[in-house]
């Protein structure tokens, strides 16, 4: 049985704003905190390491307002990040899944790993549970993002530790997990996009209750991605049949494309493409395919008509400007 590693990080940023920010490292980790739970959400052990900063050696004023440490303590008691991470990786063991409140911690962890030239020590694809998202699926509308302390309060969990200290926030995240109906949310695992697939072999297809997700390999441009057959194909999530497109892909937002397909056995299927940018500039797509009803199909038809009118208006404006 896998163990759950509930990870939480605290980080610092440039006290002088964007001018002092190091490229590809907007946040420098100053604390790693985690708790390890067994499959029944029982506490197994805790982990905490302060990290000695070497990039941003003055705490940003916003960080000072929330963290329970100062630069003097970090310099005196902190380990250098590579050492702190190696201790953390050894503590994690081999068979585990990350659980995070939100998705930013894994992104910033990987940015710090890349900055310190530590290779790719994390699994790929990196699958994890976003407990904030799962909490919203169970108790909200599936989209609302609530803070950890709000969730703790709403669930009536005893607040016997402070917030905004990495290990304590990990502890509270684990307590929230223990209150959830885990069987309902367990299928909804998340995939981290910091390192998109490099080639066809690494491309990811995940099947969830009610929809299928596909993560493509990286492309040089958006146009190249959209022209790729595997990106544009629509597949039925139930019978895996190649589907006929009733409405071909059209742009429905700056980075969103929609289409409507039909399966002769399982009915209408909505396709949605999100254009994503990788850390170093390449483009990849996240495509979801979801069965829908006639009313939802009419909404897609209306959006296509709206998109067509906007395109005509833009073209007319360009034509008039060139006269």
PDB file of C-alpha atoms in Angstrom, residues 20-318:
ATOM      1  CA  UNK A  20      15.867  41.663  -8.498  1.00  0.00           C
ATOM      2  CA  UNK A  21      14.190  38.407  -9.526  1.00  0.00           C
ATOM      3  CA  UNK A  22      16.425  35.657 -10.895  1.00  0.00           C
ATOM      4  CA  UNK A  23      15.121  34.180 -14.159  1.00  0.00           C
ATOM      5  CA  UNK A  24      13.380  30.815 -13.706  1.00  0.00           C
ATOM      6  CA  UNK A  25      13.647  31.116  -9.905  1.00  0.00           C
ATOM      7  CA  UNK A  26      11.025  33.607  -8.685  1.00  0.00           C
ATOM      8  CA  UNK A  27      10.819  31.835  -5.314  1.00  0.00           C
ATOM      9  CA  UNK A  28      13.655  30.328  -3.268  1.00  0.00           C
ATOM     10  CA  UNK A  29      12.619  27.592  -0.847  1.00  0.00           C
ATOM     11  CA  UNK A  30      13.400  28.386   2.793  1.00  0.00           C
ATOM     12  CA  UNK A  31      11.592  25.503   4.495  1.00  0.00           C
ATOM     13  CA  UNK A  32      10.531  21.967   3.583  1.00  0.00           C
ATOM     14  CA  UNK A  33       7.837  20.436   5.750  1.00  0.00           C
ATOM     15  CA  UNK A  34       6.013  17.141   5.325  1.00  0.00           C
ATOM     16  CA  UNK A  35       4.095  14.435   7.087  1.00  0.00           C
ATOM     17  CA  UNK A  36       3.860  10.802   6.076  1.00  0.00           C
ATOM     18  CA  UNK A  37       0.497   9.012   6.323  1.00  0.00           C
ATOM     19  CA  UNK A  38      -0.283   5.355   5.757  1.00  0.00           C
ATOM     20  CA  UNK A  39      -3.135   4.200   3.535  1.00  0.00           C
ATOM     21  CA  UNK A  40      -5.574   4.668   6.397  1.00  0.00           C
ATOM     22  CA  UNK A  41      -4.424   8.291   6.946  1.00  0.00           C
ATOM     23  CA  UNK A  42      -2.623   7.473  10.172  1.00  0.00           C
ATOM     24  CA  UNK A  43       0.440   9.571  10.971  1.00  0.00           C
ATOM     25  CA  UNK A  44       3.699   7.705  10.457  1.00  0.00           C
ATOM     26  CA  UNK A  45       6.330  10.448  10.782  1.00  0.00           C
ATOM     27  CA  UNK A  46       7.096  14.135  10.238  1.00  0.00           C
ATOM     28  CA  UNK A  47       9.868  15.954   8.397  1.00  0.00           C
ATOM     29  CA  UNK A  48      11.142  19.525   8.710  1.00  0.00           C
ATOM     30  CA  UNK A  49      14.203  21.269   7.303  1.00  0.00           C
ATOM     31  CA  UNK A  50      15.010  24.953   7.269  1.00  0.00           C
ATOM     32  CA  UNK A  51      16.871  25.956   4.111  1.00  0.00           C
ATOM     33  CA  UNK A  52      19.707  28.490   4.070  1.00  0.00           C
ATOM     34  CA  UNK A  53      19.023  30.950   1.229  1.00  0.00           C
ATOM     35  CA  UNK A  54      21.795  31.929  -1.155  1.00  0.00           C
ATOM     36  CA  UNK A  55      19.801  33.850  -3.805  1.00  0.00           C
ATOM     37  CA  UNK A  56      17.409  36.090  -1.899  1.00  0.00           C
ATOM     38  CA  UNK A  57      19.256  36.725   1.357  1.00  0.00           C
ATOM     39  CA  UNK A  58      16.777  39.292   2.652  1.00  0.00           C
ATOM     40  CA  UNK A  59      13.226  38.264   3.502  1.00  0.00           C
ATOM     41  CA  UNK A  60      10.491  39.934   1.468  1.00  0.00           C
ATOM     42  CA  UNK A  61       8.173  41.957   3.718  1.00  0.00           C
ATOM     43  CA  UNK A  62       5.160  39.802   2.767  1.00  0.00           C
ATOM     44  CA  UNK A  63       7.053  36.670   3.751  1.00  0.00           C
ATOM     45  CA  UNK A  64       7.990  38.211   7.083  1.00  0.00           C
ATOM     46  CA  UNK A  65       4.292  38.771   7.793  1.00  0.00           C
ATOM     47  CA  UNK A  66       3.387  35.075   7.619  1.00  0.00           C
ATOM     48  CA  UNK A  67       6.387  32.824   8.332  1.00  0.00           C
ATOM     49  CA  UNK A  68       7.555  31.935  11.818  1.00  0.00           C
ATOM     50  CA  UNK A  69      11.259  32.455  11.198  1.00  0.00           C
ATOM     51  CA  UNK A  70      13.750  35.171  10.281  1.00  0.00           C
ATOM     52  CA  UNK A  71      16.886  35.400   8.164  1.00  0.00           C
ATOM     53  CA  UNK A  72      19.187  34.983  11.154  1.00  0.00           C
ATOM     54  CA  UNK A  73      17.596  31.647  12.048  1.00  0.00           C
ATOM     55  CA  UNK A  74      17.697  30.480   8.426  1.00  0.00           C
ATOM     56  CA  UNK A  75      21.409  31.303   8.130  1.00  0.00           C
ATOM     57  CA  UNK A  76      22.291  29.691  11.464  1.00  0.00           C
ATOM     58  CA  UNK A  77      20.080  26.577  11.391  1.00  0.00           C
ATOM     59  CA  UNK A  78      19.320  26.097   7.705  1.00  0.00           C
ATOM     60  CA  UNK A  79      20.830  23.450   5.432  1.00  0.00           C
ATOM     61  CA  UNK A  80      21.753  24.222   1.847  1.00  0.00           C
ATOM     62  CA  UNK A  81      18.906  23.251  -0.465  1.00  0.00           C
ATOM     63  CA  UNK A  82      20.607  20.232  -2.151  1.00  0.00           C
ATOM     64  CA  UNK A  83      21.343  18.711   1.262  1.00  0.00           C
ATOM     65  CA  UNK A  84      17.857  19.455   2.595  1.00  0.00           C
ATOM     66  CA  UNK A  85      16.225  17.905  -0.452  1.00  0.00           C
ATOM     67  CA  UNK A  86      18.389  14.776  -0.319  1.00  0.00           C
ATOM     68  CA  UNK A  87      17.373  14.294   3.327  1.00  0.00           C
ATOM     69  CA  UNK A  88      13.734  14.744   2.297  1.00  0.00           C
ATOM     70  CA  UNK A  89      13.966  12.285  -0.586  1.00  0.00           C
ATOM     71  CA  UNK A  90      15.544   9.643   1.661  1.00  0.00           C
ATOM     72  CA  UNK A  91      12.798  10.210   4.255  1.00  0.00           C
ATOM     73  CA  UNK A  92      10.059   9.782   1.610  1.00  0.00           C
ATOM     74  CA  UNK A  93      11.100   6.237   0.711  1.00  0.00           C
ATOM     75  CA  UNK A  94      10.210   4.548  -2.567  1.00  0.00           C
ATOM     76  CA  UNK A  95       6.471   3.884  -2.794  1.00  0.00           C
ATOM     77  CA  UNK A  96       4.489   7.060  -2.165  1.00  0.00           C
ATOM     78  CA  UNK A  97       2.268   9.692  -3.738  1.00  0.00           C
ATOM     79  CA  UNK A  98       2.560  13.430  -3.099  1.00  0.00           C
ATOM     80  CA  UNK A  99      -0.407  15.319  -1.654  1.00  0.00           C
ATOM     81  CA  UNK A 100      -0.332  19.128  -1.859  1.00  0.00           C
ATOM     82  CA  UNK A 101      -2.691  21.959  -0.943  1.00  0.00           C
ATOM     83  CA  UNK A 102      -2.823  23.571  -4.405  1.00  0.00           C
ATOM     84  CA  UNK A 103      -0.289  22.980  -7.171  1.00  0.00           C
ATOM     85  CA  UNK A 104       2.388  25.666  -6.693  1.00  0.00           C
ATOM     86  CA  UNK A 105       4.597  23.758  -4.265  1.00  0.00           C
ATOM     87  CA  UNK A 106       5.566  21.100  -6.801  1.00  0.00           C
ATOM     88  CA  UNK A 107       6.305  23.746  -9.444  1.00  0.00           C
ATOM     89  CA  UNK A 108       8.576  25.703  -7.109  1.00  0.00           C
ATOM     90  CA  UNK A 109      10.242  22.530  -5.843  1.00  0.00           C
ATOM     91  CA  UNK A 110      11.168  21.588  -9.417  1.00  0.00           C
ATOM     92  CA  UNK A 111      12.362  25.106 -10.224  1.00  0.00           C
ATOM     93  CA  UNK A 112      14.692  24.950  -7.228  1.00  0.00           C
ATOM     94  CA  UNK A 113      15.887  21.479  -8.265  1.00  0.00           C
ATOM     95  CA  UNK A 114      16.619  22.775 -11.782  1.00  0.00           C
ATOM     96  CA  UNK A 115      18.437  25.879 -10.479  1.00  0.00           C
ATOM     97  CA  UNK A 116      20.732  23.740  -8.337  1.00  0.00           C
ATOM     98  CA  UNK A 117      21.351  21.313 -11.262  1.00  0.00           C
ATOM     99  CA  UNK A 118      19.927  18.321  -9.399  1.00  0.00           C
ATOM    100  CA  UNK A 119      18.606  16.507 -12.465  1.00  0.00           C
ATOM    101  CA  UNK A 120      15.158  14.879 -12.476  1.00  0.00           C
ATOM    102  CA  UNK A 121      14.885  13.095  -9.125  1.00  0.00           C
ATOM    103  CA  UNK A 122      11.061  13.122  -9.136  1.00  0.00           C
ATOM    104  CA  UNK A 123       8.909  10.537 -10.949  1.00  0.00           C
ATOM    105  CA  UNK A 124       7.696  11.277 -14.480  1.00  0.00           C
ATOM    106  CA  UNK A 125       4.854  11.709 -15.074  1.00  0.00           C
ATOM    107  CA  UNK A 126       4.543  13.350 -11.683  1.00  0.00           C
ATOM    108  CA  UNK A 127       1.087  12.430 -10.409  1.00  0.00           C
ATOM    109  CA  UNK A 128      -0.183  13.892  -7.165  1.00  0.00           C
ATOM    110  CA  UNK A 129      -3.315  14.721  -5.204  1.00  0.00           C
ATOM    111  CA  UNK A 130      -4.300  18.384  -5.074  1.00  0.00           C
ATOM    112  CA  UNK A 131      -6.165  18.355  -1.764  1.00  0.00           C
ATOM    113  CA  UNK A 132      -7.463  21.890  -2.292  1.00  0.00           C
ATOM    114  CA  UNK A 133      -9.121  20.762  -5.543  1.00  0.00           C
ATOM    115  CA  UNK A 134     -10.496  17.591  -3.953  1.00  0.00           C
ATOM    116  CA  UNK A 135     -11.907  19.597  -1.057  1.00  0.00           C
ATOM    117  CA  UNK A 136     -13.731  21.813  -3.557  1.00  0.00           C
ATOM    118  CA  UNK A 137     -15.079  18.767  -5.411  1.00  0.00           C
ATOM    119  CA  UNK A 138     -16.527  17.387  -2.173  1.00  0.00           C
ATOM    120  CA  UNK A 139     -17.730  20.503  -0.382  1.00  0.00           C
ATOM    121  CA  UNK A 140     -17.914  23.343  -2.948  1.00  0.00           C
ATOM    122  CA  UNK A 141     -18.622  23.696  -6.663  1.00  0.00           C
ATOM    123  CA  UNK A 142     -15.413  22.011  -7.831  1.00  0.00           C
ATOM    124  CA  UNK A 143     -13.883  25.344  -8.890  1.00  0.00           C
ATOM    125  CA  UNK A 144     -13.782  27.486  -5.751  1.00  0.00           C
ATOM    126  CA  UNK A 145     -10.381  27.559  -4.092  1.00  0.00           C
ATOM    127  CA  UNK A 146     -10.464  27.916  -0.329  1.00  0.00           C
ATOM    128  CA  UNK A 147      -7.518  28.424   1.985  1.00  0.00           C
ATOM    129  CA  UNK A 148      -6.250  25.633   4.198  1.00  0.00           C
ATOM    130  CA  UNK A 149      -7.193  27.433   7.397  1.00  0.00           C
ATOM    131  CA  UNK A 150     -10.735  27.963   6.054  1.00  0.00           C
ATOM    132  CA  UNK A 151     -11.074  24.238   5.306  1.00  0.00           C
ATOM    133  CA  UNK A 152      -9.790  23.360   8.776  1.00  0.00           C
ATOM    134  CA  UNK A 153     -12.321  25.714  10.324  1.00  0.00           C
ATOM    135  CA  UNK A 154     -15.218  24.476   8.163  1.00  0.00           C
ATOM    136  CA  UNK A 155     -14.501  20.856   9.075  1.00  0.00           C
ATOM    137  CA  UNK A 156     -14.267  21.668  12.786  1.00  0.00           C
ATOM    138  CA  UNK A 157     -10.686  20.402  13.078  1.00  0.00           C
ATOM    139  CA  UNK A 158      -8.970  21.354  16.326  1.00  0.00           C
ATOM    140  CA  UNK A 159      -6.354  24.051  15.684  1.00  0.00           C
ATOM    141  CA  UNK A 160      -3.579  22.829  17.963  1.00  0.00           C
ATOM    142  CA  UNK A 161      -0.713  24.175  15.830  1.00  0.00           C
ATOM    143  CA  UNK A 162       0.042  27.519  14.128  1.00  0.00           C
ATOM    144  CA  UNK A 163      -0.477  27.980  10.383  1.00  0.00           C
ATOM    145  CA  UNK A 164       2.108  29.128   7.797  1.00  0.00           C
ATOM    146  CA  UNK A 165       4.894  26.880   9.000  1.00  0.00           C
ATOM    147  CA  UNK A 166       5.581  24.190   6.443  1.00  0.00           C
ATOM    148  CA  UNK A 167       5.358  21.082   8.623  1.00  0.00           C
ATOM    149  CA  UNK A 168       2.285  22.381  10.458  1.00  0.00           C
ATOM    150  CA  UNK A 169       0.468  23.203   7.215  1.00  0.00           C
ATOM    151  CA  UNK A 170       1.307  19.698   5.978  1.00  0.00           C
ATOM    152  CA  UNK A 171      -0.105  18.336   9.239  1.00  0.00           C
ATOM    153  CA  UNK A 172      -3.386  20.206   8.753  1.00  0.00           C
ATOM    154  CA  UNK A 173      -3.611  19.091   5.116  1.00  0.00           C
ATOM    155  CA  UNK A 174      -3.339  15.501   6.334  1.00  0.00           C
ATOM    156  CA  UNK A 175      -6.078  16.138   8.895  1.00  0.00           C
ATOM    157  CA  UNK A 176      -8.351  17.464   6.139  1.00  0.00           C
ATOM    158  CA  UNK A 177      -7.641  14.351   4.041  1.00  0.00           C
ATOM    159  CA  UNK A 178      -8.624  12.155   6.959  1.00  0.00           C
ATOM    160  CA  UNK A 179     -12.058  13.803   7.092  1.00  0.00           C
ATOM    161  CA  UNK A 180     -12.768  13.340   3.382  1.00  0.00           C
ATOM    162  CA  UNK A 181     -14.781  10.566   1.779  1.00  0.00           C
ATOM    163  CA  UNK A 182     -11.626   9.388   0.049  1.00  0.00           C
ATOM    164  CA  UNK A 183     -13.319   6.803  -2.176  1.00  0.00           C
ATOM    165  CA  UNK A 184     -15.229   9.603  -3.903  1.00  0.00           C
ATOM    166  CA  UNK A 185     -12.149  11.699  -4.712  1.00  0.00           C
ATOM    167  CA  UNK A 186      -9.399   9.089  -5.071  1.00  0.00           C
ATOM    168  CA  UNK A 187      -9.837   8.740  -8.870  1.00  0.00           C
ATOM    169  CA  UNK A 188      -9.207  12.467  -9.413  1.00  0.00           C
ATOM    170  CA  UNK A 189      -5.437  12.453  -9.329  1.00  0.00           C
ATOM    171  CA  UNK A 190      -3.629  15.455 -10.833  1.00  0.00           C
ATOM    172  CA  UNK A 191      -0.662  15.535 -13.206  1.00  0.00           C
ATOM    173  CA  UNK A 192       2.093  18.107 -12.816  1.00  0.00           C
ATOM    174  CA  UNK A 193       2.883  20.110 -15.982  1.00  0.00           C
ATOM    175  CA  UNK A 194       6.297  21.554 -15.098  1.00  0.00           C
ATOM    176  CA  UNK A 195       8.028  18.881 -17.189  1.00  0.00           C
ATOM    177  CA  UNK A 196       5.726  18.161 -20.159  1.00  0.00           C
ATOM    178  CA  UNK A 197       6.251  14.956 -22.134  1.00  0.00           C
ATOM    179  CA  UNK A 198       9.327  15.143 -24.367  1.00  0.00           C
ATOM    180  CA  UNK A 199       8.154  12.646 -26.983  1.00  0.00           C
ATOM    181  CA  UNK A 200       5.304  10.346 -28.010  1.00  0.00           C
ATOM    182  CA  UNK A 201       6.355   7.645 -25.555  1.00  0.00           C
ATOM    183  CA  UNK A 202       5.976  10.061 -22.626  1.00  0.00           C
ATOM    184  CA  UNK A 203       2.550  11.440 -23.608  1.00  0.00           C
ATOM    185  CA  UNK A 204      -0.074  10.962 -20.916  1.00  0.00           C
ATOM    186  CA  UNK A 205      -3.658   9.725 -21.108  1.00  0.00           C
ATOM    187  CA  UNK A 206      -5.681   9.614 -17.899  1.00  0.00           C
ATOM    188  CA  UNK A 207      -9.261   8.395 -17.542  1.00  0.00           C
ATOM    189  CA  UNK A 208     -11.433   9.935 -14.830  1.00  0.00           C
ATOM    190  CA  UNK A 209     -15.086   9.419 -13.911  1.00  0.00           C
ATOM    191  CA  UNK A 210     -16.885  11.350 -16.634  1.00  0.00           C
ATOM    192  CA  UNK A 211     -13.972  12.488 -18.820  1.00  0.00           C
ATOM    193  CA  UNK A 212     -10.582  11.646 -20.339  1.00  0.00           C
ATOM    194  CA  UNK A 213      -7.439  13.825 -20.278  1.00  0.00           C
ATOM    195  CA  UNK A 214      -4.565  13.762 -22.753  1.00  0.00           C
ATOM    196  CA  UNK A 215      -1.257  15.648 -22.275  1.00  0.00           C
ATOM    197  CA  UNK A 216       0.758  16.021 -25.462  1.00  0.00           C
ATOM    198  CA  UNK A 217       4.481  16.142 -26.069  1.00  0.00           C
ATOM    199  CA  UNK A 218       6.122  19.553 -26.412  1.00  0.00           C
ATOM    200  CA  UNK A 219       6.003  21.416 -29.735  1.00  0.00           C
ATOM    201  CA  UNK A 220       7.933  24.439 -30.951  1.00  0.00           C
ATOM    202  CA  UNK A 221       4.793  26.464 -31.720  1.00  0.00           C
ATOM    203  CA  UNK A 222       1.065  26.534 -31.052  1.00  0.00           C
ATOM    204  CA  UNK A 223       0.379  26.068 -34.775  1.00  0.00           C
ATOM    205  CA  UNK A 224       2.504  22.917 -34.862  1.00  0.00           C
ATOM    206  CA  UNK A 225       0.666  21.532 -31.839  1.00  0.00           C
ATOM    207  CA  UNK A 226      -2.794  22.205 -33.261  1.00  0.00           C
ATOM    208  CA  UNK A 227      -1.837  20.622 -36.609  1.00  0.00           C
ATOM    209  CA  UNK A 228      -0.776  17.380 -34.923  1.00  0.00           C
ATOM    210  CA  UNK A 229      -3.212  14.539 -35.625  1.00  0.00           C
ATOM    211  CA  UNK A 230      -2.994  13.016 -32.161  1.00  0.00           C
ATOM    212  CA  UNK A 231      -3.833  16.418 -30.685  1.00  0.00           C
ATOM    213  CA  UNK A 232      -6.813  16.987 -32.988  1.00  0.00           C
ATOM    214  CA  UNK A 233      -8.263  13.460 -32.925  1.00  0.00           C
ATOM    215  CA  UNK A 234     -11.341  12.837 -30.779  1.00  0.00           C
ATOM    216  CA  UNK A 235     -11.578   9.452 -29.056  1.00  0.00           C
ATOM    217  CA  UNK A 236     -14.564   8.040 -27.159  1.00  0.00           C
ATOM    218  CA  UNK A 237     -13.522   7.498 -23.551  1.00  0.00           C
ATOM    219  CA  UNK A 238     -15.792   4.470 -23.233  1.00  0.00           C
ATOM    220  CA  UNK A 239     -15.270   2.429 -26.414  1.00  0.00           C
ATOM    221  CA  UNK A 240     -11.994   4.065 -27.643  1.00  0.00           C
ATOM    222  CA  UNK A 241     -13.540   4.591 -31.077  1.00  0.00           C
ATOM    223  CA  UNK A 242     -12.233   7.369 -33.339  1.00  0.00           C
ATOM    224  CA  UNK A 243     -15.024   9.933 -33.511  1.00  0.00           C
ATOM    225  CA  UNK A 244     -16.507  11.988 -36.319  1.00  0.00           C
ATOM    226  CA  UNK A 245     -16.386  15.729 -35.601  1.00  0.00           C
ATOM    227  CA  UNK A 246     -19.761  17.394 -35.850  1.00  0.00           C
ATOM    228  CA  UNK A 247     -18.072  20.753 -35.215  1.00  0.00           C
ATOM    229  CA  UNK A 248     -14.368  21.027 -35.949  1.00  0.00           C
ATOM    230  CA  UNK A 249     -11.935  22.677 -33.563  1.00  0.00           C
ATOM    231  CA  UNK A 250     -12.463  26.423 -33.209  1.00  0.00           C
ATOM    232  CA  UNK A 251     -10.910  29.056 -30.988  1.00  0.00           C
ATOM    233  CA  UNK A 252     -13.118  29.938 -27.998  1.00  0.00           C
ATOM    234  CA  UNK A 253     -10.658  32.043 -26.011  1.00  0.00           C
ATOM    235  CA  UNK A 254      -7.076  33.194 -26.086  1.00  0.00           C
ATOM    236  CA  UNK A 255      -5.756  29.724 -25.212  1.00  0.00           C
ATOM    237  CA  UNK A 256      -8.905  27.573 -25.501  1.00  0.00           C
ATOM    238  CA  UNK A 257     -10.203  25.529 -28.450  1.00  0.00           C
ATOM    239  CA  UNK A 258     -13.452  23.549 -28.559  1.00  0.00           C
ATOM    240  CA  UNK A 259     -14.993  20.918 -30.797  1.00  0.00           C
ATOM    241  CA  UNK A 260     -18.031  18.649 -30.832  1.00  0.00           C
ATOM    242  CA  UNK A 261     -17.852  14.997 -31.866  1.00  0.00           C
ATOM    243  CA  UNK A 262     -20.302  12.131 -31.871  1.00  0.00           C
ATOM    244  CA  UNK A 263     -19.960   8.459 -30.986  1.00  0.00           C
ATOM    245  CA  UNK A 264     -22.574   6.213 -32.675  1.00  0.00           C
ATOM    246  CA  UNK A 265     -22.798   4.162 -29.480  1.00  0.00           C
ATOM    247  CA  UNK A 266     -22.282   6.694 -26.663  1.00  0.00           C
ATOM    248  CA  UNK A 267     -23.499   9.990 -28.114  1.00  0.00           C
ATOM    249  CA  UNK A 268     -22.101  13.508 -28.079  1.00  0.00           C
ATOM    250  CA  UNK A 269     -18.578  14.265 -26.844  1.00  0.00           C
ATOM    251  CA  UNK A 270     -17.120  17.703 -26.104  1.00  0.00           C
ATOM    252  CA  UNK A 271     -13.462  18.295 -26.843  1.00  0.00           C
ATOM    253  CA  UNK A 272     -11.509  21.048 -25.116  1.00  0.00           C
ATOM    254  CA  UNK A 273      -7.900  21.993 -25.793  1.00  0.00           C
ATOM    255  CA  UNK A 274      -5.880  24.239 -23.480  1.00  0.00           C
ATOM    256  CA  UNK A 275      -2.680  25.680 -24.896  1.00  0.00           C
ATOM    257  CA  UNK A 276       0.110  25.502 -22.301  1.00  0.00           C
ATOM    258  CA  UNK A 277       3.588  27.017 -22.224  1.00  0.00           C
ATOM    259  CA  UNK A 278       6.430  24.998 -20.735  1.00  0.00           C
ATOM    260  CA  UNK A 279       9.001  26.629 -18.454  1.00  0.00           C
ATOM    261  CA  UNK A 280      11.512  27.205 -21.240  1.00  0.00           C
ATOM    262  CA  UNK A 281       9.176  28.285 -24.020  1.00  0.00           C
ATOM    263  CA  UNK A 282       7.918  25.182 -25.805  1.00  0.00           C
ATOM    264  CA  UNK A 283       4.184  24.579 -26.259  1.00  0.00           C
ATOM    265  CA  UNK A 284       2.112  21.581 -25.249  1.00  0.00           C
ATOM    266  CA  UNK A 285      -1.596  20.950 -25.017  1.00  0.00           C
ATOM    267  CA  UNK A 286      -3.957  19.469 -22.467  1.00  0.00           C
ATOM    268  CA  UNK A 287      -7.013  17.964 -24.148  1.00  0.00           C
ATOM    269  CA  UNK A 288     -10.122  16.779 -22.333  1.00  0.00           C
ATOM    270  CA  UNK A 289     -12.913  14.719 -23.897  1.00  0.00           C
ATOM    271  CA  UNK A 290     -16.229  14.576 -22.061  1.00  0.00           C
ATOM    272  CA  UNK A 291     -19.672  13.106 -22.886  1.00  0.00           C
ATOM    273  CA  UNK A 292     -22.348  15.825 -22.961  1.00  0.00           C
ATOM    274  CA  UNK A 293     -26.089  16.200 -23.606  1.00  0.00           C
ATOM    275  CA  UNK A 294     -27.979  18.075 -26.344  1.00  0.00           C
ATOM    276  CA  UNK A 295     -28.306  21.263 -24.273  1.00  0.00           C
ATOM    277  CA  UNK A 296     -24.549  21.390 -23.681  1.00  0.00           C
ATOM    278  CA  UNK A 297     -23.977  20.738 -27.375  1.00  0.00           C
ATOM    279  CA  UNK A 298     -26.134  23.772 -28.205  1.00  0.00           C
ATOM    280  CA  UNK A 299     -23.866  25.880 -25.998  1.00  0.00           C
ATOM    281  CA  UNK A 300     -20.864  24.813 -28.076  1.00  0.00           C
ATOM    282  CA  UNK A 301     -22.733  25.659 -31.275  1.00  0.00           C
ATOM    283  CA  UNK A 302     -23.548  29.113 -29.862  1.00  0.00           C
ATOM    284  CA  UNK A 303     -19.905  29.665 -28.903  1.00  0.00           C
ATOM    285  CA  UNK A 304     -18.791  28.754 -32.411  1.00  0.00           C
ATOM    286  CA  UNK A 305     -21.202  31.298 -33.867  1.00  0.00           C
ATOM    287  CA  UNK A 306     -19.967  33.931 -31.421  1.00  0.00           C
ATOM    288  CA  UNK A 307     -16.372  33.127 -32.363  1.00  0.00           C
ATOM    289  CA  UNK A 308     -17.224  33.382 -36.081  1.00  0.00           C
ATOM    290  CA  UNK A 309     -18.781  36.841 -35.611  1.00  0.00           C
ATOM    291  CA  UNK A 310     -15.780  38.091 -33.643  1.00  0.00           C
ATOM    292  CA  UNK A 311     -13.422  36.842 -36.343  1.00  0.00           C
ATOM    293  CA  UNK A 312     -15.459  38.573 -39.051  1.00  0.00           C
ATOM    294  CA  UNK A 313     -15.415  41.809 -37.070  1.00  0.00           C
ATOM    295  CA  UNK A 314     -11.617  41.635 -36.625  1.00  0.00           C
ATOM    296  CA  UNK A 315     -11.114  40.978 -40.311  1.00  0.00           C
ATOM    297  CA  UNK A 316     -13.349  43.880 -41.251  1.00  0.00           C
ATOM    298  CA  UNK A 317     -11.468  46.186 -38.872  1.00  0.00           C
ATOM    299  CA  UNK A 318      -8.138  45.145 -40.402  1.00  0.00           C
TER     300      UNK A 318
END
